[in-house]
PDB file of C-alpha atoms in Angstrom:
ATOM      1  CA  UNK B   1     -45.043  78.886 -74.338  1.00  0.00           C
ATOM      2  CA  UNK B   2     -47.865  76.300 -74.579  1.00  0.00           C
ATOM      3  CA  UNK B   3     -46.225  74.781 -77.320  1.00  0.00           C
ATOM      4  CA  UNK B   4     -43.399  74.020 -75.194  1.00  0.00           C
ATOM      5  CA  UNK B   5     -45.123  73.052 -72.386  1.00  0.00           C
ATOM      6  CA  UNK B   6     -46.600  70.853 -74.170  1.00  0.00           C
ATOM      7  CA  UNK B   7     -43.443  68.990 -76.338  1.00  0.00           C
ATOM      8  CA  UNK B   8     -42.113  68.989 -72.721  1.00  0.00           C
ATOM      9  CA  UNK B   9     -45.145  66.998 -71.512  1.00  0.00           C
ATOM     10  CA  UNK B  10     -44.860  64.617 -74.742  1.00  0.00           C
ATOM     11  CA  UNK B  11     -41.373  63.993 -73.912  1.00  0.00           C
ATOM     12  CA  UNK B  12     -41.831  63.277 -69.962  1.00  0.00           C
ATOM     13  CA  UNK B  13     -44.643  60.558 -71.198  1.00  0.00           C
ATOM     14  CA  UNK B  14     -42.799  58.979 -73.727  1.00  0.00           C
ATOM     15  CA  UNK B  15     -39.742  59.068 -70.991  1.00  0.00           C
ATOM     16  CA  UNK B  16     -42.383  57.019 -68.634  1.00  0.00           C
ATOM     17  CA  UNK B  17     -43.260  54.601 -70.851  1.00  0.00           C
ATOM     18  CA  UNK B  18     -39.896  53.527 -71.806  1.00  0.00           C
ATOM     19  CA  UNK B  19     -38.523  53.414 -68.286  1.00  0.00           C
ATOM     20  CA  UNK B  20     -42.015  51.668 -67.169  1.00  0.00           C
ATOM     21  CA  UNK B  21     -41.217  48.748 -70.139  1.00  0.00           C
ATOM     22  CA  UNK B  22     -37.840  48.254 -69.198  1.00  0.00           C
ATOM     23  CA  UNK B  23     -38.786  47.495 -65.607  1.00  0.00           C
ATOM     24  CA  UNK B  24     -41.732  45.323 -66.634  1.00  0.00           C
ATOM     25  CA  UNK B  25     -38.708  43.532 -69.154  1.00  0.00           C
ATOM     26  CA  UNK B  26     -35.955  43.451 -65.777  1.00  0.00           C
ATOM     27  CA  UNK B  27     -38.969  41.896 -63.374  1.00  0.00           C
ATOM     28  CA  UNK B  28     -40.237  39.258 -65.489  1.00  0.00           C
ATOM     29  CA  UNK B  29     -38.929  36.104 -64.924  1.00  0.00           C
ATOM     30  CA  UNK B  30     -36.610  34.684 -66.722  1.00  0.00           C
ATOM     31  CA  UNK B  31     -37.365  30.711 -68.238  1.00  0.00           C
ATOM     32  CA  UNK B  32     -36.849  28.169 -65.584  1.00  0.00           C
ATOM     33  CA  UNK B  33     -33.806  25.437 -66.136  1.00  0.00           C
ATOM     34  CA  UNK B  34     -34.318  22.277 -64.277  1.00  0.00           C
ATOM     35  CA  UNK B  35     -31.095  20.497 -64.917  1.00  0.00           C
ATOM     36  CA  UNK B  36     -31.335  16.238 -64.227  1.00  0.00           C
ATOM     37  CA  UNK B  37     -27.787  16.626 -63.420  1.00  0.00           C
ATOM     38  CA  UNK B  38     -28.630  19.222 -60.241  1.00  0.00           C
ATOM     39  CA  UNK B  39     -31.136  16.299 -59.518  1.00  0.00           C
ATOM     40  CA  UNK B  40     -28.725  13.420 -59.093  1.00  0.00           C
ATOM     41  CA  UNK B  41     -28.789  11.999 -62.615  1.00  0.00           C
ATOM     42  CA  UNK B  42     -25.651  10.487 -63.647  1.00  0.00           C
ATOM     43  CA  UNK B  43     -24.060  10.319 -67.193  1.00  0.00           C
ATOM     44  CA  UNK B  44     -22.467   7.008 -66.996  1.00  0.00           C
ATOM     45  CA  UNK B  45     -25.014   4.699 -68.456  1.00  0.00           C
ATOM     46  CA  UNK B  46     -25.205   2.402 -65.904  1.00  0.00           C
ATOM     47  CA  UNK B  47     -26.973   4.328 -62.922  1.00  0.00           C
ATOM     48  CA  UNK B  48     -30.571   4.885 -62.810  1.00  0.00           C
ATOM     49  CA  UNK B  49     -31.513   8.241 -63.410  1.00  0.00           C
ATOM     50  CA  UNK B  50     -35.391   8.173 -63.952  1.00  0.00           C
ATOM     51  CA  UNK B  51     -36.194   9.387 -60.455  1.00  0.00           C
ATOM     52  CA  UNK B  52     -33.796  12.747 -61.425  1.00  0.00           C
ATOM     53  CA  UNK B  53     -35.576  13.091 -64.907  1.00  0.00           C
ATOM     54  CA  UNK B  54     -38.733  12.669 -63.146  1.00  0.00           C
ATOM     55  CA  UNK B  55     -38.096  15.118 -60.569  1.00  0.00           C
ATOM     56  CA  UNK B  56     -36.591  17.935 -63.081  1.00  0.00           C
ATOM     57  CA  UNK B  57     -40.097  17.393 -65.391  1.00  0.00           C
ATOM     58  CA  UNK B  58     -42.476  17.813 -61.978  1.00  0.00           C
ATOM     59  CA  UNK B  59     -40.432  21.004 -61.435  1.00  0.00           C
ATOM     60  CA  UNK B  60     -41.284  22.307 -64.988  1.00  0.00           C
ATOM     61  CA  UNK B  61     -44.669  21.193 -64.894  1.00  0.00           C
ATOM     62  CA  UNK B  62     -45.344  23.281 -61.809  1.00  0.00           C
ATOM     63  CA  UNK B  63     -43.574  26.654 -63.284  1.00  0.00           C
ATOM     64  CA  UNK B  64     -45.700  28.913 -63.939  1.00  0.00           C
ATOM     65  CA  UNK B  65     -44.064  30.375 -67.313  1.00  0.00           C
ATOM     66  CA  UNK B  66     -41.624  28.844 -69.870  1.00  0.00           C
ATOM     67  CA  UNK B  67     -39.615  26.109 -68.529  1.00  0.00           C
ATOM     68  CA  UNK B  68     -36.859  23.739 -70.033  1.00  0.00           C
ATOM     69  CA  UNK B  69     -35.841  20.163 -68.576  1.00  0.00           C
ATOM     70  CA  UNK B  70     -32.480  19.720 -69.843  1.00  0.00           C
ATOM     71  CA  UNK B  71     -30.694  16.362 -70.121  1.00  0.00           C
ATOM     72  CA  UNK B  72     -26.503  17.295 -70.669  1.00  0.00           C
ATOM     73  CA  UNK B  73     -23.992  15.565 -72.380  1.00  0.00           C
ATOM     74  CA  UNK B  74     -23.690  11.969 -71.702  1.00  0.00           C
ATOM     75  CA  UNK B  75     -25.493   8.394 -71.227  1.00  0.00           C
ATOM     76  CA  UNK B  76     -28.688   8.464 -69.028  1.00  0.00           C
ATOM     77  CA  UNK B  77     -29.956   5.227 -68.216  1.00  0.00           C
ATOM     78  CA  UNK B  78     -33.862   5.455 -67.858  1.00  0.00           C
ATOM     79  CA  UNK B  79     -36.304   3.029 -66.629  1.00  0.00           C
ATOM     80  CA  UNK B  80     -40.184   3.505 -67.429  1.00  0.00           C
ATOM     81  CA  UNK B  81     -41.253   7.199 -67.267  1.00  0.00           C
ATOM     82  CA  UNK B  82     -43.990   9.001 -67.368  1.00  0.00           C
ATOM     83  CA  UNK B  83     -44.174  12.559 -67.314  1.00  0.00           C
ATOM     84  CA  UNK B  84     -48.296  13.558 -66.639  1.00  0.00           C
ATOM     85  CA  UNK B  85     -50.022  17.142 -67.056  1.00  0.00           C
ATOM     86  CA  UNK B  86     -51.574  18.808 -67.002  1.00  0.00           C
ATOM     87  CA  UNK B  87     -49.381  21.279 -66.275  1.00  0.00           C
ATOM     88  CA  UNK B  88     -49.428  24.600 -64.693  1.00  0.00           C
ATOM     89  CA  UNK B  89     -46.850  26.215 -67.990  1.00  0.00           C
ATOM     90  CA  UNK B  90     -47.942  25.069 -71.609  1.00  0.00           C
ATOM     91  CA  UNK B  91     -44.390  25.782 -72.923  1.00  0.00           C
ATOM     92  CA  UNK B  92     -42.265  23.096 -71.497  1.00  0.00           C
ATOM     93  CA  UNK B  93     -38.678  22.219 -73.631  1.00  0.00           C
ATOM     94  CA  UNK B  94     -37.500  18.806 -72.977  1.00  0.00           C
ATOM     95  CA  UNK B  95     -33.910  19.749 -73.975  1.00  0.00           C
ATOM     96  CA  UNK B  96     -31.482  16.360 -74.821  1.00  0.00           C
ATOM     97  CA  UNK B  97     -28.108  16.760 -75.723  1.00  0.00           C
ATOM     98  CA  UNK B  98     -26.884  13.506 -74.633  1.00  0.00           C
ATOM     99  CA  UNK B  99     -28.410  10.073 -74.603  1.00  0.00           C
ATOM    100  CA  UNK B 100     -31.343   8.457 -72.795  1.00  0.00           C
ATOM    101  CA  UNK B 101     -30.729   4.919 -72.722  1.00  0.00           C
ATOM    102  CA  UNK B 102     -33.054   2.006 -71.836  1.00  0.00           C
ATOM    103  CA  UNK B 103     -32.317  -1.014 -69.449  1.00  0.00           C
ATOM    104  CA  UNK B 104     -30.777  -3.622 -71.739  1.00  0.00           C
ATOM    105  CA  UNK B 105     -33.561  -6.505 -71.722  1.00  0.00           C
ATOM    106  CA  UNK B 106     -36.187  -4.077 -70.829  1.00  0.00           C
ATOM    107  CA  UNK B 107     -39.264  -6.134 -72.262  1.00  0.00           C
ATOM    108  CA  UNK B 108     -41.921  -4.213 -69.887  1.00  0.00           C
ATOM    109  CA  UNK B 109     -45.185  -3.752 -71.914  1.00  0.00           C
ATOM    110  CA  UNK B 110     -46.724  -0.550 -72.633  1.00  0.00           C
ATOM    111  CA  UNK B 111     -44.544   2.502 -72.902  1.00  0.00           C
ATOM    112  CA  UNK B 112     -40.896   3.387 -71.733  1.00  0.00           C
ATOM    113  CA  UNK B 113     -41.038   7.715 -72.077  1.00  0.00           C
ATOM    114  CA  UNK B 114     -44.556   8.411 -71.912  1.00  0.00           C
ATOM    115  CA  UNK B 115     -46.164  11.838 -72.336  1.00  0.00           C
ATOM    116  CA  UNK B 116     -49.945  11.959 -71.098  1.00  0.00           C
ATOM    117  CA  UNK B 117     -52.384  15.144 -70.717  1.00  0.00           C
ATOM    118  CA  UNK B 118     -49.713  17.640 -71.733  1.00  0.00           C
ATOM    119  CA  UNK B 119     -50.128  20.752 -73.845  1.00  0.00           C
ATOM    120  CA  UNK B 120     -47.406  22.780 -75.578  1.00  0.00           C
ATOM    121  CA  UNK B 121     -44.269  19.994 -74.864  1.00  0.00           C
ATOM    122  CA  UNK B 122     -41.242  20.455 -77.072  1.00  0.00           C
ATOM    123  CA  UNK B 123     -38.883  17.139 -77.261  1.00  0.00           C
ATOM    124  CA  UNK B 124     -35.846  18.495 -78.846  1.00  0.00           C
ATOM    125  CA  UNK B 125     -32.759  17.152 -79.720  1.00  0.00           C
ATOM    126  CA  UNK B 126     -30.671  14.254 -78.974  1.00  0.00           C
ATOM    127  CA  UNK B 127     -30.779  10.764 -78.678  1.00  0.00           C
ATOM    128  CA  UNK B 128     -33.093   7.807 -77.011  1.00  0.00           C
ATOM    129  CA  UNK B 129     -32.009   4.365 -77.162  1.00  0.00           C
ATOM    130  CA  UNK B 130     -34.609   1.727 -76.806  1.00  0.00           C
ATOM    131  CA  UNK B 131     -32.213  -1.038 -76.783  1.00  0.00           C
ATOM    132  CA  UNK B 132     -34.120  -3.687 -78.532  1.00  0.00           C
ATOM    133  CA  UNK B 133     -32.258  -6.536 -79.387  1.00  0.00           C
ATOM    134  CA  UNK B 134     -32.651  -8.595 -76.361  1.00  0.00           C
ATOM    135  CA  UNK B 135     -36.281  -8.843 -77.492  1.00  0.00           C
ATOM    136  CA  UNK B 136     -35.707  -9.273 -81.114  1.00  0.00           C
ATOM    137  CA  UNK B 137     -33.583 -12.067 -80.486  1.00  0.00           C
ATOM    138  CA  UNK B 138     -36.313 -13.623 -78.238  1.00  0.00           C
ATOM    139  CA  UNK B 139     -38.825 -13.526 -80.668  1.00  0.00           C
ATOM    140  CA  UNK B 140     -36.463 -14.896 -83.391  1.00  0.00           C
ATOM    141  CA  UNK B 141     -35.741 -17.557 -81.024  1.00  0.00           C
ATOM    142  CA  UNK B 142     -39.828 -18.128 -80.470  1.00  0.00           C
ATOM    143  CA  UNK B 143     -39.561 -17.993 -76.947  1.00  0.00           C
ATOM    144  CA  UNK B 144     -41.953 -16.974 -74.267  1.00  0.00           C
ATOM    145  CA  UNK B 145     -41.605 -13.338 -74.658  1.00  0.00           C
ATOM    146  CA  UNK B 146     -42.520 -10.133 -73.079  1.00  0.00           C
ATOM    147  CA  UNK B 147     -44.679  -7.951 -75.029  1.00  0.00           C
ATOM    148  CA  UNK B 148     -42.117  -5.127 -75.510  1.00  0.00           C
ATOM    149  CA  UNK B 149     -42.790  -0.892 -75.226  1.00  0.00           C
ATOM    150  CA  UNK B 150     -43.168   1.688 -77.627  1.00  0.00           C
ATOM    151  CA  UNK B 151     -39.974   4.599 -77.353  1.00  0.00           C
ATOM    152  CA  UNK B 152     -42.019   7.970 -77.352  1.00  0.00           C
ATOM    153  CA  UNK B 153     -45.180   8.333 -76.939  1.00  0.00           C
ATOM    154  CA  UNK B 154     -47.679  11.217 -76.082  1.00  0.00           C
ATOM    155  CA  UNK B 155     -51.295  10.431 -75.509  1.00  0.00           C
ATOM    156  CA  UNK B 156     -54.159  12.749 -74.714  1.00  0.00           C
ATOM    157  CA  UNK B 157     -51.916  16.121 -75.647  1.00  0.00           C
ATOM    158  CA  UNK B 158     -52.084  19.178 -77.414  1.00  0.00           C
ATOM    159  CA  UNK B 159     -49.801  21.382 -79.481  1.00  0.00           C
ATOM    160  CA  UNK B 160     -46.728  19.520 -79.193  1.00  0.00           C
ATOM    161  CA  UNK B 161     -43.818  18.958 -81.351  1.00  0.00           C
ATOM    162  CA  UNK B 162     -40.828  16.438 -81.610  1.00  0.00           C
ATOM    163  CA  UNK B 163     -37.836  17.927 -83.427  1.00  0.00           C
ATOM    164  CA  UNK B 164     -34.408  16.695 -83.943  1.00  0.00           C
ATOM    165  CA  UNK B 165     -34.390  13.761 -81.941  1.00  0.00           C
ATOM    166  CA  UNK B 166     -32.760  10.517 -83.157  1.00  0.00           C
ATOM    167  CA  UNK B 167     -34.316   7.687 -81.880  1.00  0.00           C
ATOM    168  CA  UNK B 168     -32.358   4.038 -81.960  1.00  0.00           C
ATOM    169  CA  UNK B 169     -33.510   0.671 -81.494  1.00  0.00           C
ATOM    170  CA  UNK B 170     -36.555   0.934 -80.014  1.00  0.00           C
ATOM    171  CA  UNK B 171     -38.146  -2.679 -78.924  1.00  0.00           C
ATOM    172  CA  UNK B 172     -41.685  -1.543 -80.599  1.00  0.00           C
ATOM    173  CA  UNK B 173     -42.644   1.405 -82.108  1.00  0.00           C
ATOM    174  CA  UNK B 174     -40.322   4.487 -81.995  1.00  0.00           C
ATOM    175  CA  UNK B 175     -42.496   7.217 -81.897  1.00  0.00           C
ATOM    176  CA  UNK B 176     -46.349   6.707 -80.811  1.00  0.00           C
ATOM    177  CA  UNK B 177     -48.619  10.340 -81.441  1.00  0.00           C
ATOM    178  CA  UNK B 178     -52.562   8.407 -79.786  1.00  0.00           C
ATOM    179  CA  UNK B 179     -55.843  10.573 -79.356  1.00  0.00           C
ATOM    180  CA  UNK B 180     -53.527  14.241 -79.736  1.00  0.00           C
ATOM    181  CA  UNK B 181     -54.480  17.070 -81.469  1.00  0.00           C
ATOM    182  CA  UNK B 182     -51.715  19.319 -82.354  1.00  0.00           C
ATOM    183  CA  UNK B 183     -48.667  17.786 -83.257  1.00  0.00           C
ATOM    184  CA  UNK B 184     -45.364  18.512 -85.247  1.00  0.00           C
ATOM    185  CA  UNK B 185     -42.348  16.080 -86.024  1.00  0.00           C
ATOM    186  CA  UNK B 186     -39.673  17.275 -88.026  1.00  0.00           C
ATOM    187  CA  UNK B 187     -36.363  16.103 -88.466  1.00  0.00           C
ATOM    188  CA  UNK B 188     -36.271  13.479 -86.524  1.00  0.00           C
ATOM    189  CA  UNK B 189     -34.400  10.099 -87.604  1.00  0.00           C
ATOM    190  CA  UNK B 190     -35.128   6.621 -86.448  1.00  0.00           C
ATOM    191  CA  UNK B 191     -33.091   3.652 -87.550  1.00  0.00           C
ATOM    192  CA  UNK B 192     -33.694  -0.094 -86.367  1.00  0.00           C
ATOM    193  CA  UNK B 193     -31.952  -3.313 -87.899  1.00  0.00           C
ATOM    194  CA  UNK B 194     -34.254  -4.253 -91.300  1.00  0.00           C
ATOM    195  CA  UNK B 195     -34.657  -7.530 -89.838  1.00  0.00           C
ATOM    196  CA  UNK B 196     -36.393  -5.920 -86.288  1.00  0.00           C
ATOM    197  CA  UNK B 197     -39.673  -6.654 -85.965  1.00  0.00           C
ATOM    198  CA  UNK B 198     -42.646  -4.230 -85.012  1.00  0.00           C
ATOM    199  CA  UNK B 199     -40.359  -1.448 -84.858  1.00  0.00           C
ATOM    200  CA  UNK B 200     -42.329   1.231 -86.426  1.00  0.00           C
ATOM    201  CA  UNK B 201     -40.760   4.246 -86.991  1.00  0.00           C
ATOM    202  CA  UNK B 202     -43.865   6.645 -86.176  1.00  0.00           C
ATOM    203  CA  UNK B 203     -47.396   5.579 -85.447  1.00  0.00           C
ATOM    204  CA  UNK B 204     -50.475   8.150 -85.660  1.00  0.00           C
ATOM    205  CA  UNK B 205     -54.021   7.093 -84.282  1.00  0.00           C
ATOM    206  CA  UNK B 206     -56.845   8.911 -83.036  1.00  0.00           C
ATOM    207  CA  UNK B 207     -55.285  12.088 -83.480  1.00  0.00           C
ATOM    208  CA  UNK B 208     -55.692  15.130 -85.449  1.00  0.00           C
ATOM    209  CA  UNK B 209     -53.588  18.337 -87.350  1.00  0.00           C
ATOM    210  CA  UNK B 210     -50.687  15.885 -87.300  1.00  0.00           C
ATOM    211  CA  UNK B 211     -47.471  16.981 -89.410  1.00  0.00           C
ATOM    212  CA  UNK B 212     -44.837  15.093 -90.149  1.00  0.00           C
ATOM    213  CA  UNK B 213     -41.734  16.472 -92.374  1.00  0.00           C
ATOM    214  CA  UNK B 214     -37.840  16.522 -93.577  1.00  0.00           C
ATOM    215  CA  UNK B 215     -37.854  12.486 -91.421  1.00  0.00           C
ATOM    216  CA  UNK B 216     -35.190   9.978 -91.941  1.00  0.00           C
ATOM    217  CA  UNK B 217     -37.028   6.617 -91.298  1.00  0.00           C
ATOM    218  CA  UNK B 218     -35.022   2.772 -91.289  1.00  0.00           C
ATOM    219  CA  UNK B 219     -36.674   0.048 -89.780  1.00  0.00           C
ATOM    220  CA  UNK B 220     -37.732  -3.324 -89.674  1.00  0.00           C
ATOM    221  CA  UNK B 221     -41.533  -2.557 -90.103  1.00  0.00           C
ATOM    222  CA  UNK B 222     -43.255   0.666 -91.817  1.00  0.00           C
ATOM    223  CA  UNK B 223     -41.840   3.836 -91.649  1.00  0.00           C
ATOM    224  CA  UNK B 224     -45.105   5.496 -90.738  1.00  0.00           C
ATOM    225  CA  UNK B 225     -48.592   3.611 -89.531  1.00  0.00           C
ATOM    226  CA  UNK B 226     -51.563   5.558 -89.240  1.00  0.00           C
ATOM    227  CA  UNK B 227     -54.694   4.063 -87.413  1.00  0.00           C
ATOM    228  CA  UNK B 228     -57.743   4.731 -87.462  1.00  0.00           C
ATOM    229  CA  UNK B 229     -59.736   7.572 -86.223  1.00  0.00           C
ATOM    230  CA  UNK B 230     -56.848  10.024 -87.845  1.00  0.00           C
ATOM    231  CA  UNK B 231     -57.439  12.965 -89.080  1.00  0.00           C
ATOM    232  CA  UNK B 232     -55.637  16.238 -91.159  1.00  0.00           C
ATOM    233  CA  UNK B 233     -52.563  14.654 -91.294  1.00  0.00           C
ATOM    234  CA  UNK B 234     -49.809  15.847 -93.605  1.00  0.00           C
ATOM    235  CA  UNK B 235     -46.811  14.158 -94.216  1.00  0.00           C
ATOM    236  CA  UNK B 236     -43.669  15.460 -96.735  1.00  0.00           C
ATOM    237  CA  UNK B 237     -40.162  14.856 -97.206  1.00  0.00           C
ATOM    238  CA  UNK B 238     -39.823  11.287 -95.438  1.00  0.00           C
ATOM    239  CA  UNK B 239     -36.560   9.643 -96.065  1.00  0.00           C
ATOM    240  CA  UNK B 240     -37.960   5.885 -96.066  1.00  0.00           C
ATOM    241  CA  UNK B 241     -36.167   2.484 -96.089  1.00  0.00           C
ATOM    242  CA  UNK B 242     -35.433   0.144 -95.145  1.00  0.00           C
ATOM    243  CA  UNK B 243     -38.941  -0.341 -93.977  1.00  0.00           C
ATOM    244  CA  UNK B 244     -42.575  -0.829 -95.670  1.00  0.00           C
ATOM    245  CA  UNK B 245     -43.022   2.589 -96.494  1.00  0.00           C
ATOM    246  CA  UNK B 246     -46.468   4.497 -95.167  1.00  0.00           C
ATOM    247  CA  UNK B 247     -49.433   2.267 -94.121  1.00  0.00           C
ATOM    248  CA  UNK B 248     -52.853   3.522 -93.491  1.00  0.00           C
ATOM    249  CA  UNK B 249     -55.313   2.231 -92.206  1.00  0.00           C
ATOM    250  CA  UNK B 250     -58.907   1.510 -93.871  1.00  0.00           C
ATOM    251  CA  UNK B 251     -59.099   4.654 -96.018  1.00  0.00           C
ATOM    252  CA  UNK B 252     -63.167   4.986 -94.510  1.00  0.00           C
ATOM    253  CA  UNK B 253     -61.848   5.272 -91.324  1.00  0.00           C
ATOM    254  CA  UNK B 254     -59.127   8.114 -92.430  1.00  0.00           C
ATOM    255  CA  UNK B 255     -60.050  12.187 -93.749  1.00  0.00           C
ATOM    256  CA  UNK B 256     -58.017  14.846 -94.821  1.00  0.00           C
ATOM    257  CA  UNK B 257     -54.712  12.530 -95.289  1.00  0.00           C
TER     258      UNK B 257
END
């Protein structure tokens, strides 16, 4: 009788615990979806959407758990952007299936998508158009030019990773990774006329655990730079050229490349 008191006991416990994990698994949240579409952004190439991208990232920045800014299908044209942390979820997708395009003629200095003080960012997917050959031309021309901007950047972040994304025709560098620790890029592929100059395809400084694999890399300048104050960086499977291959910096100023 005690014996099957106490098999009926087991059973009535184990009962609980899967009934009190299934409700813990139907109440959690699920990952938030901040669309730039539901925020007025328009896929025509021509209308300025950075206030809607802007909007969806302050959204995910302010979730709590998981979130994903998604850019849909289409052209997105973008002015200057900067999405700042810290953030209150360090799991944020940035999701692009379509295009973000830059203002033709752009020539602002500094950065055009700029990541600063986030942690665990994902940039996934899709496309970003710098739109550089208003300011090529300019400085083939030796005029009076505007300094230019760098595609992607993040600054001051941790654990992030850039995978997938195609970047085009960026005025300056493509993809800028300054005074991070933490960061992956894989797959990515950046092309840029062989003739474009200062359009680096990815530049690492004053960063650290940097990896960079399986890239496609043609450009007018080097494929990869790497300043100074860079540390554990690993690099593999980099599709280079056109472009001047991998430059370092002075090697005393470089460990664990």
């Amino acid at each position: 009788m005690a014996l099957v008191f106490i098999a009926e006991l087991n059973a009535m416990s184990s009962t609980i615990t899967i009934l009190l994990l299934l409700a813990l698994v139907l109440c959690s949240p699920a990952d938030a979806a901040f669309n730039i579409a539901d925020y007025g952004a328009k896929s025509d190439g021509r209308t300025d959407s950075s206030e809607a991208l802007l909007s969806a990232w302050q959204a995910a920045c302010g979730s709590t758990g998981a979130a994903t800014v998604y850019v849909p299908s289409g052209s997105f044209l973008v002015r200057r952007a900067e999405f700042s942390g810290p953030c209150k979820s360090n799991k944020i997708k940035f999701q692009i299936d379509g295009t973000l395009v830059a203002p033709s003629g752009y020539g602002t200095a500094g950065e055009w998508l700029l990541f600063d003080h986030v942690e665990g960012v994902t940039v996934y997917g899709g496309t970003i158009d710098g739109r550089g050959s208003s300011l090529w031309a300019c400085k083939a021309a030796g005029h009076g030019c505007p300094a230019g901007a760098y595609s992607l950047v993040f600054r001051n972040s941790r654990g992030i990773m850039i995978s997938g994304v195609t970047s085009v025709n960026s005025e300056l560098y493509h993809i800028v990774i300054d005074n991070c620790d933490g960061a992956t890029i894989q797959g990515v592929r950046i092309t840029a006329p062989g003739n474009s100059p200062n359009t680096d395809g990815i530049h690492v400084q004053m960063s650290s655990h940097v990896t960079i694999t399986g890239a496609g890399i043609r450009t007018g300048d080097d494929c990869i730079s790497i300043g100074p104050g860079s540390t554990n960086l690993w690099i593999e499977q980099v599709n280079c050229g056109p472009g001047h291959g991998i430059r370092q910096a002075k090697f005393n100023q470089l460990r664990n490349i």
